[in-house]
């Protein structure tokens, strides 16, 4: 059992069994375009990357109509309102669009506090050149 713990320690440098998943979630710089598999083209093609944003919620959706009907009248709040927020980060959803056939696919990356889409080729220099 001691040998197993030692091997576990070697495999996970700096994080023990109690501190699993506690690695730092810092800023992520992600390229604006990347090569990814396109099912329509049946090949790896360049994809344009954008961060996924949820659309405007519809008032005619069944759940919204049911909720509004239940809320109507006397009695106050009828459904539970979530207050016990524990997470400090969000999983990032990305929308990848094939540059050839315009097919869109969604992927997600790990949790991070700050996310940024950036050009990989050009990096800003600290001293201005004019």
mmCIF file with all atom_site columns, C-alpha atoms in Angstrom:
data_model
loop_
_atom_site.group_PDB
_atom_site.id
_atom_site.type_symbol
_atom_site.label_atom_id
_atom_site.label_alt_id
_atom_site.label_comp_id
_atom_site.label_asym_id
_atom_site.label_entity_id
_atom_site.label_seq_id
_atom_site.pdbx_PDB_ins_code
_atom_site.Cartn_x
_atom_site.Cartn_y
_atom_site.Cartn_z
_atom_site.occupancy
_atom_site.B_iso_or_equiv
_atom_site.pdbx_formal_charge
_atom_site.auth_seq_id
_atom_site.auth_comp_id
_atom_site.auth_asym_id
_atom_site.auth_atom_id
_atom_site.pdbx_PDB_model_num
ATOM 1   C CA . UNK A 1 1   ? 0.000   0.000  0.000   1.00 0.00 ? 1   UNK A CA 1
ATOM 2   C CA . UNK A 1 2   ? 2.919   2.325  0.778   1.00 0.00 ? 2   UNK A CA 1
ATOM 3   C CA . UNK A 1 3   ? 4.441   1.549  -2.630  1.00 0.00 ? 3   UNK A CA 1
ATOM 4   C CA . UNK A 1 4   ? 1.146   2.469  -4.316  1.00 0.00 ? 4   UNK A CA 1
ATOM 5   C CA . UNK A 1 5   ? 1.034   5.792  -2.462  1.00 0.00 ? 5   UNK A CA 1
ATOM 6   C CA . UNK A 1 6   ? 4.625   6.520  -3.501  1.00 0.00 ? 6   UNK A CA 1
ATOM 7   C CA . UNK A 1 7   ? 3.858   5.757  -7.144  1.00 0.00 ? 7   UNK A CA 1
ATOM 8   C CA . UNK A 1 8   ? 0.765   7.958  -6.911  1.00 0.00 ? 8   UNK A CA 1
ATOM 9   C CA . UNK A 1 9   ? 2.907   10.766 -5.498  1.00 0.00 ? 9   UNK A CA 1
ATOM 10  C CA . UNK A 1 10  ? 5.428   10.465 -8.330  1.00 0.00 ? 10  UNK A CA 1
ATOM 11  C CA . UNK A 1 11  ? 2.703   10.512 -10.962 1.00 0.00 ? 11  UNK A CA 1
ATOM 12  C CA . UNK A 1 12  ? 0.996   13.583 -9.480  1.00 0.00 ? 12  UNK A CA 1
ATOM 13  C CA . UNK A 1 13  ? 3.769   16.036 -8.677  1.00 0.00 ? 13  UNK A CA 1
ATOM 14  C CA . UNK A 1 14  ? 2.741   18.613 -6.115  1.00 0.00 ? 14  UNK A CA 1
ATOM 15  C CA . UNK A 1 15  ? -0.776  17.329 -5.477  1.00 0.00 ? 15  UNK A CA 1
ATOM 16  C CA . UNK A 1 16  ? -1.642  14.670 -2.948  1.00 0.00 ? 16  UNK A CA 1
ATOM 17  C CA . UNK A 1 17  ? -4.849  12.641 -2.747  1.00 0.00 ? 17  UNK A CA 1
ATOM 18  C CA . UNK A 1 18  ? -6.508  15.330 -0.616  1.00 0.00 ? 18  UNK A CA 1
ATOM 19  C CA . UNK A 1 19  ? -5.607  18.204 -2.951  1.00 0.00 ? 19  UNK A CA 1
ATOM 20  C CA . UNK A 1 20  ? -6.743  16.599 -6.189  1.00 0.00 ? 20  UNK A CA 1
ATOM 21  C CA . UNK A 1 21  ? -8.196  18.997 -8.749  1.00 0.00 ? 21  UNK A CA 1
ATOM 22  C CA . UNK A 1 22  ? -6.956  22.084 -6.925  1.00 0.00 ? 22  UNK A CA 1
ATOM 23  C CA . UNK A 1 23  ? -4.591  23.237 -9.668  1.00 0.00 ? 23  UNK A CA 1
ATOM 24  C CA . UNK A 1 24  ? -4.569  26.941 -10.519 1.00 0.00 ? 24  UNK A CA 1
ATOM 25  C CA . UNK A 1 25  ? -7.167  28.028 -13.052 1.00 0.00 ? 25  UNK A CA 1
ATOM 26  C CA . UNK A 1 26  ? -5.549  31.074 -14.612 1.00 0.00 ? 26  UNK A CA 1
ATOM 27  C CA . UNK A 1 27  ? -6.090  33.001 -17.839 1.00 0.00 ? 27  UNK A CA 1
ATOM 28  C CA . UNK A 1 28  ? -6.333  31.026 -21.070 1.00 0.00 ? 28  UNK A CA 1
ATOM 29  C CA . UNK A 1 29  ? -5.235  32.475 -24.421 1.00 0.00 ? 29  UNK A CA 1
ATOM 30  C CA . UNK A 1 30  ? -6.893  30.525 -27.235 1.00 0.00 ? 30  UNK A CA 1
ATOM 31  C CA . UNK A 1 31  ? -6.215  30.914 -30.987 1.00 0.00 ? 31  UNK A CA 1
ATOM 32  C CA . UNK A 1 32  ? -8.906  32.519 -33.173 1.00 0.00 ? 32  UNK A CA 1
ATOM 33  C CA . UNK A 1 33  ? -8.525  29.730 -35.737 1.00 0.00 ? 33  UNK A CA 1
ATOM 34  C CA . UNK A 1 34  ? -7.490  26.109 -35.409 1.00 0.00 ? 34  UNK A CA 1
ATOM 35  C CA . UNK A 1 35  ? -7.427  22.936 -37.468 1.00 0.00 ? 35  UNK A CA 1
ATOM 36  C CA . UNK A 1 36  ? -10.163 20.506 -36.469 1.00 0.00 ? 36  UNK A CA 1
ATOM 37  C CA . UNK A 1 37  ? -12.085 17.601 -37.984 1.00 0.00 ? 37  UNK A CA 1
ATOM 38  C CA . UNK A 1 38  ? -15.085 18.551 -40.132 1.00 0.00 ? 38  UNK A CA 1
ATOM 39  C CA . UNK A 1 39  ? -17.683 15.788 -40.567 1.00 0.00 ? 39  UNK A CA 1
ATOM 40  C CA . UNK A 1 40  ? -19.112 17.295 -43.763 1.00 0.00 ? 40  UNK A CA 1
ATOM 41  C CA . UNK A 1 41  ? -15.733 17.759 -45.469 1.00 0.00 ? 41  UNK A CA 1
ATOM 42  C CA . UNK A 1 42  ? -14.575 14.423 -43.938 1.00 0.00 ? 42  UNK A CA 1
ATOM 43  C CA . UNK A 1 43  ? -11.150 15.957 -43.365 1.00 0.00 ? 43  UNK A CA 1
ATOM 44  C CA . UNK A 1 44  ? -9.182  18.208 -41.027 1.00 0.00 ? 44  UNK A CA 1
ATOM 45  C CA . UNK A 1 45  ? -9.858  21.815 -42.043 1.00 0.00 ? 45  UNK A CA 1
ATOM 46  C CA . UNK A 1 46  ? -9.301  25.262 -40.576 1.00 0.00 ? 46  UNK A CA 1
ATOM 47  C CA . UNK A 1 47  ? -12.060 26.352 -38.207 1.00 0.00 ? 47  UNK A CA 1
ATOM 48  C CA . UNK A 1 48  ? -12.906 29.834 -36.991 1.00 0.00 ? 48  UNK A CA 1
ATOM 49  C CA . UNK A 1 49  ? -13.221 29.868 -33.185 1.00 0.00 ? 49  UNK A CA 1
ATOM 50  C CA . UNK A 1 50  ? -15.721 32.026 -31.262 1.00 0.00 ? 50  UNK A CA 1
ATOM 51  C CA . UNK A 1 51  ? -16.902 31.840 -27.672 1.00 0.00 ? 51  UNK A CA 1
ATOM 52  C CA . UNK A 1 52  ? -20.431 30.414 -27.413 1.00 0.00 ? 52  UNK A CA 1
ATOM 53  C CA . UNK A 1 53  ? -23.077 32.765 -26.061 1.00 0.00 ? 53  UNK A CA 1
ATOM 54  C CA . UNK A 1 54  ? -26.571 31.693 -25.021 1.00 0.00 ? 54  UNK A CA 1
ATOM 55  C CA . UNK A 1 55  ? -29.325 33.224 -27.104 1.00 0.00 ? 55  UNK A CA 1
ATOM 56  C CA . UNK A 1 56  ? -32.287 35.265 -25.912 1.00 0.00 ? 56  UNK A CA 1
ATOM 57  C CA . UNK A 1 57  ? -34.754 33.117 -23.957 1.00 0.00 ? 57  UNK A CA 1
ATOM 58  C CA . UNK A 1 58  ? -38.189 32.793 -25.569 1.00 0.00 ? 58  UNK A CA 1
ATOM 59  C CA . UNK A 1 59  ? -41.354 33.806 -23.731 1.00 0.00 ? 59  UNK A CA 1
ATOM 60  C CA . UNK A 1 60  ? -43.404 31.148 -25.583 1.00 0.00 ? 60  UNK A CA 1
ATOM 61  C CA . UNK A 1 61  ? -41.268 28.186 -24.423 1.00 0.00 ? 61  UNK A CA 1
ATOM 62  C CA . UNK A 1 62  ? -43.331 25.597 -22.500 1.00 0.00 ? 62  UNK A CA 1
ATOM 63  C CA . UNK A 1 63  ? -41.274 25.801 -19.321 1.00 0.00 ? 63  UNK A CA 1
ATOM 64  C CA . UNK A 1 64  ? -41.483 29.604 -19.217 1.00 0.00 ? 64  UNK A CA 1
ATOM 65  C CA . UNK A 1 65  ? -45.268 29.531 -19.767 1.00 0.00 ? 65  UNK A CA 1
ATOM 66  C CA . UNK A 1 66  ? -45.680 26.942 -17.007 1.00 0.00 ? 66  UNK A CA 1
ATOM 67  C CA . UNK A 1 67  ? -43.490 28.947 -14.606 1.00 0.00 ? 67  UNK A CA 1
ATOM 68  C CA . UNK A 1 68  ? -45.341 32.207 -15.324 1.00 0.00 ? 68  UNK A CA 1
ATOM 69  C CA . UNK A 1 69  ? -48.724 30.513 -14.795 1.00 0.00 ? 69  UNK A CA 1
ATOM 70  C CA . UNK A 1 70  ? -47.555 29.086 -11.465 1.00 0.00 ? 70  UNK A CA 1
ATOM 71  C CA . UNK A 1 71  ? -46.162 32.439 -10.316 1.00 0.00 ? 71  UNK A CA 1
ATOM 72  C CA . UNK A 1 72  ? -49.406 34.265 -11.087 1.00 0.00 ? 72  UNK A CA 1
ATOM 73  C CA . UNK A 1 73  ? -51.624 35.291 -8.187  1.00 0.00 ? 73  UNK A CA 1
ATOM 74  C CA . UNK A 1 74  ? -51.001 35.191 -4.444  1.00 0.00 ? 74  UNK A CA 1
ATOM 75  C CA . UNK A 1 75  ? -48.426 33.060 -2.669  1.00 0.00 ? 75  UNK A CA 1
ATOM 76  C CA . UNK A 1 76  ? -45.062 34.572 -3.549  1.00 0.00 ? 76  UNK A CA 1
ATOM 77  C CA . UNK A 1 77  ? -42.166 32.583 -5.012  1.00 0.00 ? 77  UNK A CA 1
ATOM 78  C CA . UNK A 1 78  ? -43.351 29.088 -5.964  1.00 0.00 ? 78  UNK A CA 1
ATOM 79  C CA . UNK A 1 79  ? -40.151 27.458 -7.197  1.00 0.00 ? 79  UNK A CA 1
ATOM 80  C CA . UNK A 1 80  ? -36.792 27.289 -5.389  1.00 0.00 ? 80  UNK A CA 1
ATOM 81  C CA . UNK A 1 81  ? -34.242 30.015 -6.151  1.00 0.00 ? 81  UNK A CA 1
ATOM 82  C CA . UNK A 1 82  ? -30.668 28.692 -6.126  1.00 0.00 ? 82  UNK A CA 1
ATOM 83  C CA . UNK A 1 83  ? -28.391 30.513 -3.652  1.00 0.00 ? 83  UNK A CA 1
ATOM 84  C CA . UNK A 1 84  ? -25.619 28.028 -2.741  1.00 0.00 ? 84  UNK A CA 1
ATOM 85  C CA . UNK A 1 85  ? -23.203 29.000 -5.518  1.00 0.00 ? 85  UNK A CA 1
ATOM 86  C CA . UNK A 1 86  ? -19.944 27.115 -4.968  1.00 0.00 ? 86  UNK A CA 1
ATOM 87  C CA . UNK A 1 87  ? -18.076 27.420 -8.273  1.00 0.00 ? 87  UNK A CA 1
ATOM 88  C CA . UNK A 1 88  ? -15.787 30.364 -8.978  1.00 0.00 ? 88  UNK A CA 1
ATOM 89  C CA . UNK A 1 89  ? -15.094 29.420 -12.601 1.00 0.00 ? 89  UNK A CA 1
ATOM 90  C CA . UNK A 1 90  ? -17.112 28.376 -15.632 1.00 0.00 ? 90  UNK A CA 1
ATOM 91  C CA . UNK A 1 91  ? -16.437 25.798 -18.311 1.00 0.00 ? 91  UNK A CA 1
ATOM 92  C CA . UNK A 1 92  ? -15.796 27.565 -21.600 1.00 0.00 ? 92  UNK A CA 1
ATOM 93  C CA . UNK A 1 93  ? -17.907 26.534 -24.604 1.00 0.00 ? 93  UNK A CA 1
ATOM 94  C CA . UNK A 1 94  ? -16.426 27.223 -28.025 1.00 0.00 ? 94  UNK A CA 1
ATOM 95  C CA . UNK A 1 95  ? -18.161 27.418 -31.391 1.00 0.00 ? 95  UNK A CA 1
ATOM 96  C CA . UNK A 1 96  ? -15.995 26.143 -34.251 1.00 0.00 ? 96  UNK A CA 1
ATOM 97  C CA . UNK A 1 97  ? -17.063 27.030 -37.805 1.00 0.00 ? 97  UNK A CA 1
ATOM 98  C CA . UNK A 1 98  ? -15.484 25.306 -40.794 1.00 0.00 ? 98  UNK A CA 1
ATOM 99  C CA . UNK A 1 99  ? -14.042 27.893 -43.183 1.00 0.00 ? 99  UNK A CA 1
ATOM 100 C CA . UNK A 1 100 ? -14.870 25.758 -46.225 1.00 0.00 ? 100 UNK A CA 1
ATOM 101 C CA . UNK A 1 101 ? -18.429 24.463 -45.704 1.00 0.00 ? 101 UNK A CA 1
ATOM 102 C CA . UNK A 1 102 ? -19.518 26.776 -42.801 1.00 0.00 ? 102 UNK A CA 1
ATOM 103 C CA . UNK A 1 103 ? -20.620 23.802 -40.649 1.00 0.00 ? 103 UNK A CA 1
ATOM 104 C CA . UNK A 1 104 ? -20.664 24.667 -36.926 1.00 0.00 ? 104 UNK A CA 1
ATOM 105 C CA . UNK A 1 105 ? -19.710 22.389 -34.052 1.00 0.00 ? 105 UNK A CA 1
ATOM 106 C CA . UNK A 1 106 ? -19.540 23.052 -30.313 1.00 0.00 ? 106 UNK A CA 1
ATOM 107 C CA . UNK A 1 107 ? -16.699 21.995 -28.047 1.00 0.00 ? 107 UNK A CA 1
ATOM 108 C CA . UNK A 1 108 ? -15.803 22.830 -24.477 1.00 0.00 ? 108 UNK A CA 1
ATOM 109 C CA . UNK A 1 109 ? -12.503 23.373 -22.708 1.00 0.00 ? 109 UNK A CA 1
ATOM 110 C CA . UNK A 1 110 ? -11.578 23.131 -19.022 1.00 0.00 ? 110 UNK A CA 1
ATOM 111 C CA . UNK A 1 111 ? -12.522 25.608 -16.317 1.00 0.00 ? 111 UNK A CA 1
ATOM 112 C CA . UNK A 1 112 ? -10.696 28.922 -16.131 1.00 0.00 ? 112 UNK A CA 1
ATOM 113 C CA . UNK A 1 113 ? -11.186 32.300 -14.472 1.00 0.00 ? 113 UNK A CA 1
ATOM 114 C CA . UNK A 1 114 ? -10.341 34.421 -17.535 1.00 0.00 ? 114 UNK A CA 1
ATOM 115 C CA . UNK A 1 115 ? -10.653 33.423 -21.179 1.00 0.00 ? 115 UNK A CA 1
ATOM 116 C CA . UNK A 1 116 ? -9.335  35.322 -24.184 1.00 0.00 ? 116 UNK A CA 1
ATOM 117 C CA . UNK A 1 117 ? -9.280  34.683 -27.920 1.00 0.00 ? 117 UNK A CA 1
ATOM 118 C CA . UNK A 1 118 ? -5.962  35.931 -29.291 1.00 0.00 ? 118 UNK A CA 1
ATOM 119 C CA . UNK A 1 119 ? -3.918  35.933 -32.481 1.00 0.00 ? 119 UNK A CA 1
ATOM 120 C CA . UNK A 1 120 ? -1.005  33.552 -32.157 1.00 0.00 ? 120 UNK A CA 1
ATOM 121 C CA . UNK A 1 121 ? 1.189   35.031 -34.878 1.00 0.00 ? 121 UNK A CA 1
ATOM 122 C CA . UNK A 1 122 ? 1.453   38.636 -33.692 1.00 0.00 ? 122 UNK A CA 1
ATOM 123 C CA . UNK A 1 123 ? 2.486   39.392 -30.128 1.00 0.00 ? 123 UNK A CA 1
ATOM 124 C CA . UNK A 1 124 ? 2.412   42.900 -28.729 1.00 0.00 ? 124 UNK A CA 1
ATOM 125 C CA . UNK A 1 125 ? 5.836   44.243 -27.831 1.00 0.00 ? 125 UNK A CA 1
ATOM 126 C CA . UNK A 1 126 ? 6.244   46.203 -24.611 1.00 0.00 ? 126 UNK A CA 1
ATOM 127 C CA . UNK A 1 127 ? 8.064   49.155 -26.186 1.00 0.00 ? 127 UNK A CA 1
ATOM 128 C CA . UNK A 1 128 ? 6.203   51.007 -28.932 1.00 0.00 ? 128 UNK A CA 1
ATOM 129 C CA . UNK A 1 129 ? 7.843   51.168 -32.359 1.00 0.00 ? 129 UNK A CA 1
ATOM 130 C CA . UNK A 1 130 ? 7.031   54.268 -34.367 1.00 0.00 ? 130 UNK A CA 1
#
